[in-house]
mmCIF file of C-alpha atoms in Angstrom:
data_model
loop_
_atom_site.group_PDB
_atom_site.id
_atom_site.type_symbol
_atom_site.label_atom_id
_atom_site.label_comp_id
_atom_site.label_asym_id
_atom_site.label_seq_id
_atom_site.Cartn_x
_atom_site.Cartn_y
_atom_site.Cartn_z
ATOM 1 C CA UNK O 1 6.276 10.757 4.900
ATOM 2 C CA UNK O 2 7.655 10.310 8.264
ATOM 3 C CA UNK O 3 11.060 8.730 9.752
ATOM 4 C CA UNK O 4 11.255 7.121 13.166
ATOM 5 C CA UNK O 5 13.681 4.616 15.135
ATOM 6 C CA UNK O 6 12.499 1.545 16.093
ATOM 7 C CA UNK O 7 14.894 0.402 18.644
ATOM 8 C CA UNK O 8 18.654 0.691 18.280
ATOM 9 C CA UNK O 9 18.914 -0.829 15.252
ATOM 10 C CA UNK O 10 16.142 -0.283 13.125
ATOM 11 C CA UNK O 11 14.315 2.866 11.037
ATOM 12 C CA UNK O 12 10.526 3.234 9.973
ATOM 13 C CA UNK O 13 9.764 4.967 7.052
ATOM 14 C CA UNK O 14 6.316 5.487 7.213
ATOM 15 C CA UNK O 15 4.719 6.419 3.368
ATOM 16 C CA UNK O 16 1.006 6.954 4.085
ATOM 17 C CA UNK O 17 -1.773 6.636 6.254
ATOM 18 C CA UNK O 18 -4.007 4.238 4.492
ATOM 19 C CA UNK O 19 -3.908 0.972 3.099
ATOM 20 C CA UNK O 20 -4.320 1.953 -0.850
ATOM 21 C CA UNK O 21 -2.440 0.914 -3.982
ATOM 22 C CA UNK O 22 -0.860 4.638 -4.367
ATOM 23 C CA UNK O 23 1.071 3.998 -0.842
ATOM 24 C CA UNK O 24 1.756 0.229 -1.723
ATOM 25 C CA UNK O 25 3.745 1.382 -4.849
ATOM 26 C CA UNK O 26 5.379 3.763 -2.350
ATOM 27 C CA UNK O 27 6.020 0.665 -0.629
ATOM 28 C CA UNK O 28 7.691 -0.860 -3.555
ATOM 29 C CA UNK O 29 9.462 1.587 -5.051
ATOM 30 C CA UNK O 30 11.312 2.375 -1.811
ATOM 31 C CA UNK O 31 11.994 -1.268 -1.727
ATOM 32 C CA UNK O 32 13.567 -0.855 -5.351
ATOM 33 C CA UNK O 33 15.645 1.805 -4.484
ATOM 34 C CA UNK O 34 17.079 -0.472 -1.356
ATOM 35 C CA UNK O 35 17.979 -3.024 -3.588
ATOM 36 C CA UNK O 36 19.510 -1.045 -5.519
ATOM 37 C CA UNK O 37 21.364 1.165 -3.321
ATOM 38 C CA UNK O 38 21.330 -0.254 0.176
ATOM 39 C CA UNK O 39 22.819 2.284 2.634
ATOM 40 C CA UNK O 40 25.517 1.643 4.685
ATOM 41 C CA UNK O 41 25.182 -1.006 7.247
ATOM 42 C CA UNK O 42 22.184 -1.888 6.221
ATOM 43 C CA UNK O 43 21.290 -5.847 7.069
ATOM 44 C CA UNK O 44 17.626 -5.931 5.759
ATOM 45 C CA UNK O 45 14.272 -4.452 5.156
ATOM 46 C CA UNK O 46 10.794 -5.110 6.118
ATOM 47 C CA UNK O 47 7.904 -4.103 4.348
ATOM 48 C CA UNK O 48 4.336 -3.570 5.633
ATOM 49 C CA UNK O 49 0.878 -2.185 4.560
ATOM 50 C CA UNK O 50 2.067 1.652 4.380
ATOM 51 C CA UNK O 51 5.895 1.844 5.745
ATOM 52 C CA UNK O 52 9.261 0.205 5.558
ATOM 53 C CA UNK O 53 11.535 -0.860 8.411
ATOM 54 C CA UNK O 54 14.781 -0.763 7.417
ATOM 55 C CA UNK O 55 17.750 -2.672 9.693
ATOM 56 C CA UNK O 56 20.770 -1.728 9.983
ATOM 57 C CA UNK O 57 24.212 -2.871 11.988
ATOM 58 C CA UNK O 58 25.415 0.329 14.278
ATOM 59 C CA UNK O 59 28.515 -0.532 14.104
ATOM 60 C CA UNK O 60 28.627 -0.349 10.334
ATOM 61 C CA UNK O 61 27.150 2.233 9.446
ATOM 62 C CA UNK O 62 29.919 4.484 8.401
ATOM 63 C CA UNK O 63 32.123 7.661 9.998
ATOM 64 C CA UNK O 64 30.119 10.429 11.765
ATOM 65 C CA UNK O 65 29.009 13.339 9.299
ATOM 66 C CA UNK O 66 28.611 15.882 11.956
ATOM 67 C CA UNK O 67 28.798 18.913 9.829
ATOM 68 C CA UNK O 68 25.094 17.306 8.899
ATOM 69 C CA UNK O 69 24.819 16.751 12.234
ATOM 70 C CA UNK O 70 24.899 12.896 12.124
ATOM 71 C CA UNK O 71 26.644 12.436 15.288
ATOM 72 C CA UNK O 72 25.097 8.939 16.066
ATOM 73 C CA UNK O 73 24.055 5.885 13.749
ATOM 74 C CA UNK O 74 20.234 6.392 13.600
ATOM 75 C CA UNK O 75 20.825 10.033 12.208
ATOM 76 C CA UNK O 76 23.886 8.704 9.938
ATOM 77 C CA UNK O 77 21.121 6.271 8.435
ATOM 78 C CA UNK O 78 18.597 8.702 8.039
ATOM 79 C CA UNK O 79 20.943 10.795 6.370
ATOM 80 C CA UNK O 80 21.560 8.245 3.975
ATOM 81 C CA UNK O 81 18.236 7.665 3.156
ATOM 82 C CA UNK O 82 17.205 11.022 2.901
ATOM 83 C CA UNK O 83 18.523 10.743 -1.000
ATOM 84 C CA UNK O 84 16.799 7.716 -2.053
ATOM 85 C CA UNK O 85 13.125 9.160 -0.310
ATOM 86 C CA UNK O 86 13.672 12.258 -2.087
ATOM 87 C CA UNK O 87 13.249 10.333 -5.904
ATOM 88 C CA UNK O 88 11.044 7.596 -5.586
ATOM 89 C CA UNK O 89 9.264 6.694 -9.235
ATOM 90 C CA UNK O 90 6.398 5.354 -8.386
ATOM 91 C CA UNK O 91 5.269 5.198 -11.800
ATOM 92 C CA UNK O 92 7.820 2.599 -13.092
ATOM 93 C CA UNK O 93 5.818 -0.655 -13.829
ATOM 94 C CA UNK O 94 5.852 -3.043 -11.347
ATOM 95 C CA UNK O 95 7.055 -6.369 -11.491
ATOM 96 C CA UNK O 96 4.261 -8.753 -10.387
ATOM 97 C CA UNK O 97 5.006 -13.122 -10.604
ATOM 98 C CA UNK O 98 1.505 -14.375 -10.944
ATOM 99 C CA UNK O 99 0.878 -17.363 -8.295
ATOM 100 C CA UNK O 100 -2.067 -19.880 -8.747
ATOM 101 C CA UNK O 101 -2.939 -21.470 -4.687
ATOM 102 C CA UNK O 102 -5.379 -24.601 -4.770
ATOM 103 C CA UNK O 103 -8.120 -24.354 -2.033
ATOM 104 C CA UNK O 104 -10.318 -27.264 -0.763
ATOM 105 C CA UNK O 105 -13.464 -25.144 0.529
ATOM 106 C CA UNK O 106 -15.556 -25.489 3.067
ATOM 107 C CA UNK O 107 -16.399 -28.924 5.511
ATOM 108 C CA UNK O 108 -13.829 -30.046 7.341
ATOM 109 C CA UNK O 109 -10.870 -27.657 5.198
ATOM 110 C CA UNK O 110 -13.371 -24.933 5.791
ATOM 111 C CA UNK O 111 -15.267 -24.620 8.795
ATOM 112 C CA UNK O 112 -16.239 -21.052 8.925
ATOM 113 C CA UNK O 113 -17.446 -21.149 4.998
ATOM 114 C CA UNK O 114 -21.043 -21.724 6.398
ATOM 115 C CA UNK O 115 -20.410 -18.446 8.897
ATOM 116 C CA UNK O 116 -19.524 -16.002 5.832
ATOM 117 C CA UNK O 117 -21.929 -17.047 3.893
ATOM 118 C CA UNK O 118 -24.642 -16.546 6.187
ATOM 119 C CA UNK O 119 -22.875 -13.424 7.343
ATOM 120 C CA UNK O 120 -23.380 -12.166 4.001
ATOM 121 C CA UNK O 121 -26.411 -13.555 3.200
ATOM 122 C CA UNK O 122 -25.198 -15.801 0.374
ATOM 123 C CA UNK O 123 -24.746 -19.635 -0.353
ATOM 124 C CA UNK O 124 -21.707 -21.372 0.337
ATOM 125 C CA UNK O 125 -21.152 -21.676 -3.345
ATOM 126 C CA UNK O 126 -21.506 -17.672 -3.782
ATOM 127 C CA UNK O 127 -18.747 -17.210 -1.431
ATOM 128 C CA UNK O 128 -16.409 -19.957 -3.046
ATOM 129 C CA UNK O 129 -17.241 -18.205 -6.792
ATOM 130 C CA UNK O 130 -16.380 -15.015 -4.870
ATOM 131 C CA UNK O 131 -13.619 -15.668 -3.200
ATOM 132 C CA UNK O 132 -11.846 -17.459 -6.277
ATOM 133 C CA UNK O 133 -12.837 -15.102 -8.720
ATOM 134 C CA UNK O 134 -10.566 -12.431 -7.405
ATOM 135 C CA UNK O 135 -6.904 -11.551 -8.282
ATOM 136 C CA UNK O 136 -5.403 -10.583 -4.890
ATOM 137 C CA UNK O 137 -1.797 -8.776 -4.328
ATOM 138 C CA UNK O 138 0.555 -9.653 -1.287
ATOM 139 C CA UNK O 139 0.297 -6.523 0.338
ATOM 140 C CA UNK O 140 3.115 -7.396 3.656
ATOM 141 C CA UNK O 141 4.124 -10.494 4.948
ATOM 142 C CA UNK O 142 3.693 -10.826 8.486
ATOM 143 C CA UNK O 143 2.339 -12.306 11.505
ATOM 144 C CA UNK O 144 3.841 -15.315 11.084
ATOM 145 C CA UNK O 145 6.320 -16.832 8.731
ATOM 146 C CA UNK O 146 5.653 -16.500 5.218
ATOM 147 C CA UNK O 147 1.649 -15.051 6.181
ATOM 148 C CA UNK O 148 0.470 -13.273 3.166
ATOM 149 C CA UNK O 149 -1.840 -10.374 3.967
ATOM 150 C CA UNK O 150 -3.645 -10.467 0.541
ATOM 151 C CA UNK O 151 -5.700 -7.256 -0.934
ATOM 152 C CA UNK O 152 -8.593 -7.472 -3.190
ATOM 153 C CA UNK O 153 -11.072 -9.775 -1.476
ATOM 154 C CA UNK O 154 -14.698 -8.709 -2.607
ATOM 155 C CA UNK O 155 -16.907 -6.460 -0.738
ATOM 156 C CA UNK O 156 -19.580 -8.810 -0.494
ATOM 157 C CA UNK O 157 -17.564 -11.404 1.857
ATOM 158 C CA UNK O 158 -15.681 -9.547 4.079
ATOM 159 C CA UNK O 159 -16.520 -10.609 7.323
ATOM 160 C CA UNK O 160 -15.372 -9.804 11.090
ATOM 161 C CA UNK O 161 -12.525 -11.952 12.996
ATOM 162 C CA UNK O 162 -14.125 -15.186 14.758
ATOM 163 C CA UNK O 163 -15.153 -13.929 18.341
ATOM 164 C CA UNK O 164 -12.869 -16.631 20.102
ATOM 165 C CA UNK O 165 -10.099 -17.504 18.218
ATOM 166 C CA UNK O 166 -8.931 -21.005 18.163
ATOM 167 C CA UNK O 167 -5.637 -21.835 19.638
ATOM 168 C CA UNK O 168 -4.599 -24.599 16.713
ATOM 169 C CA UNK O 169 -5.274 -23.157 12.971
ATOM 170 C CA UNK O 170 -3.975 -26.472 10.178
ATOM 171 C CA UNK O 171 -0.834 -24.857 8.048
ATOM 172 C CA UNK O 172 -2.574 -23.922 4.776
ATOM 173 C CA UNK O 173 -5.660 -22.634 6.237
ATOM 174 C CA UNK O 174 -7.199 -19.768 4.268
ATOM 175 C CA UNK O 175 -9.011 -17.098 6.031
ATOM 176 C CA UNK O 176 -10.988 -13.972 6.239
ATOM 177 C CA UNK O 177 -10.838 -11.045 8.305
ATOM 178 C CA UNK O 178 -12.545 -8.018 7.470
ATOM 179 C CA UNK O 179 -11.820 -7.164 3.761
ATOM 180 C CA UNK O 180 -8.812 -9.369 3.591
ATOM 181 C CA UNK O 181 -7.727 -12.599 2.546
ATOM 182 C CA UNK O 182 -4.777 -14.916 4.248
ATOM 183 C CA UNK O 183 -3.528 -17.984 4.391
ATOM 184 C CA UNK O 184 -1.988 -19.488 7.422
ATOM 185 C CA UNK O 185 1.940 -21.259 6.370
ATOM 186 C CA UNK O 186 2.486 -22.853 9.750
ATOM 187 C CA UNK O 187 -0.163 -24.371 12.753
ATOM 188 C CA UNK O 188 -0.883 -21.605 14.649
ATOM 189 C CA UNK O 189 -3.511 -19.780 16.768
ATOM 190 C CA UNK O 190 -5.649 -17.332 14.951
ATOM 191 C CA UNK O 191 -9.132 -15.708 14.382
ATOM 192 C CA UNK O 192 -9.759 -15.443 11.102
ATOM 193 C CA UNK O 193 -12.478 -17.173 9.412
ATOM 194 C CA UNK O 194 -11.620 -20.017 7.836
ATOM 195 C CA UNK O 195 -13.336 -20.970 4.488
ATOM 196 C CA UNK O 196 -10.721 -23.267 2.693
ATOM 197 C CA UNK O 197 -7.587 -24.825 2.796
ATOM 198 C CA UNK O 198 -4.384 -25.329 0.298
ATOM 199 C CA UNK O 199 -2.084 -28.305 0.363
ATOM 200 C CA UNK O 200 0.660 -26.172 -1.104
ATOM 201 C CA UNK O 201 3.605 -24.696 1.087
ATOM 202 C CA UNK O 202 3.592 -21.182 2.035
ATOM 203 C CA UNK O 203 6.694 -21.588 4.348
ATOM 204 C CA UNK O 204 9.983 -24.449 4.314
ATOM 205 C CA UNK O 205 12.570 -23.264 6.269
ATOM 206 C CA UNK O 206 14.402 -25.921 4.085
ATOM 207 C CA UNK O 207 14.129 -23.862 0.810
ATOM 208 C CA UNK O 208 15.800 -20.635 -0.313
ATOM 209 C CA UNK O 209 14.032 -18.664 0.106
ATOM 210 C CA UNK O 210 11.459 -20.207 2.753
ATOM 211 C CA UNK O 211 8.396 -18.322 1.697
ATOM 212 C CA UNK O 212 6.437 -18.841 -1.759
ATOM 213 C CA UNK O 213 5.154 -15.861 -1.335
ATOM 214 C CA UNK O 214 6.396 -12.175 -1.548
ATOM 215 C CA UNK O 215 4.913 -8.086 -1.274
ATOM 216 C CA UNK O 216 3.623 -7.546 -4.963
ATOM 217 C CA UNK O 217 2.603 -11.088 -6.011
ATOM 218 C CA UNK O 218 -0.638 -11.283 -7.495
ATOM 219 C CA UNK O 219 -2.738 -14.796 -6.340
ATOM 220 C CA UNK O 220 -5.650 -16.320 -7.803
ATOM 221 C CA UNK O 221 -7.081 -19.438 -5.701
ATOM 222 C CA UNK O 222 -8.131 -22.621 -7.932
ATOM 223 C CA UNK O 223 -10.820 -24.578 -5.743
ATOM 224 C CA UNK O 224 -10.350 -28.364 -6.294
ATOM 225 C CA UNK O 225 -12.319 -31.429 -4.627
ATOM 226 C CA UNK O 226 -11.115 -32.968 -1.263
ATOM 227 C CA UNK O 227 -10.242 -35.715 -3.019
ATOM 228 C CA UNK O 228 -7.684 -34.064 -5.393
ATOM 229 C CA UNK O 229 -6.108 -33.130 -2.214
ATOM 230 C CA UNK O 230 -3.402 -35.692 -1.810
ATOM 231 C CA UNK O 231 -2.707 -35.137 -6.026
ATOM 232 C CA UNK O 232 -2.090 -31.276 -5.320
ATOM 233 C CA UNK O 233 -0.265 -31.778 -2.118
ATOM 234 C CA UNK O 234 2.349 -34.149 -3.924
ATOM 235 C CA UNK O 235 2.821 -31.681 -6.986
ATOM 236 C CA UNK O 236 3.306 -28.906 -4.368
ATOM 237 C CA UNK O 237 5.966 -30.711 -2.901
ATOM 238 C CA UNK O 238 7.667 -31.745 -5.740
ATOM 239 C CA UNK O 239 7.598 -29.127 -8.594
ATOM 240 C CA UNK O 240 9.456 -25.603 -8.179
ATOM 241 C CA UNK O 241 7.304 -23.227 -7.009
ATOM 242 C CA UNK O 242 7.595 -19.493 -7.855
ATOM 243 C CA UNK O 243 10.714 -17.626 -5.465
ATOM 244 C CA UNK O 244 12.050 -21.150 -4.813
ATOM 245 C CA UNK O 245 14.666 -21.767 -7.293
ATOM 246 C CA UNK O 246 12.511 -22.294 -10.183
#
């Protein structure tokens, strides 16, 4: 375990070296514990693959401890979370929603679906049973709003970044990049290989909260026809979603 600043404003707590399930329930139980407890001027958290950044107001962080030698606010935080790091229960069950995305793949939805299968010396088909076969878990959100970094793609169809990214990737787009999976919320640049796309909405700044997806769910992809698109696309806009009120 290691503690750094990040900033003036900010704390990492880094909780392993590796992207692995025993670090992501690291991940979470910290996460728990901040919920639960959040320190003293403490305005949010952020967590990643193996750490947590934890924000914090300066100014509100509470009186100077300096007979623990918490003169300024980064040591007053750390302070305060030295407690919480010291009994994390990473055995506790996790609570996991279960989230079902529907994927057009391949054509024009999916125009690298021809690259990973011939990357991985499979049909198209292979890779779609693959791909949808697997339960993935939101291991961080990042990159942009509401991206899901998802773990649990198979072996067989990981595949390297695109060479040359493109400068406009559609909102929805699902992608591969090495042994991950991801799906792009907003139009964006990016690199990953696209094989699909999903007409529901990973980020509306006009819900609460904005992103259907959060660290821990687990995701199974339905693929549907092209022409079920418009069909999915309407119930995704119109039926609660899981974290948005329903």
């Amino acid at each position: 375990m290691e503690i750094f600043p990040l900033g003036d404003s900010a704390i990492v707590i880094r909780l392993g070296a590796s992207i692995d399930e025993a670090t992501h329930r690291r991940v979470r139980a910290l996460c728990a514990r901040l919920e639960e407890r959040p320190v003293p001027g403490m305005t949010g958290y952020v967590p990643a693959f193996a750490s947590v950044t934890v924000h914090y107001d300066p100014a509100r962080v509470g009186p100077a401890a300096a007979e623990r030698g918490a003169a300024n606010p980064y040591d007053r935080v750390a302070a305060a979370l030295a407690p919480l790091l010291e009994r994390l229960d990473t055995t506790a069950p996790l609570p996991a929603r279960e989230v079902e995305v529907p994927v057009v793949y391949g054509g024009e939805f999916g125009p690298d679906l021809d690259t990973v299968a011939a990357h991985a010396g499979l049909s198209p088909d292979d890779v779609v049973a693959l791909h949808a076969s697997a339960e993935y878990r939101v291991s961080m959100i990042g990159f942009a709003p509401g991206f899901p970094y998802l773990a649990g793609l198979p072996e067989r169809i990981a595949a390297p970044r695109r060479p040359t990214p493109r400068t406009v990737v559609p909102p929805g787009s699902v992608g591969i990049a090495g042994r991950q999976t991801g799906i792009y919320p907003i139009e964006s640049p990016g690199g990953w290989q696209i094989i699909g796309r999903t007409p529901a909405r990973l980020f509306a700044p006009d819900l609460d909260p904005p992103a259907l997806l959060r660290v821990g769910d687990r995701v199974r992809f339905r693929p549907i026809a092209a022409e079920a698109w418009a069909d999915a696309a309407a119930q995704a806009d119109g039926a609660p979603q899981p974290g948005r009120g329903a």
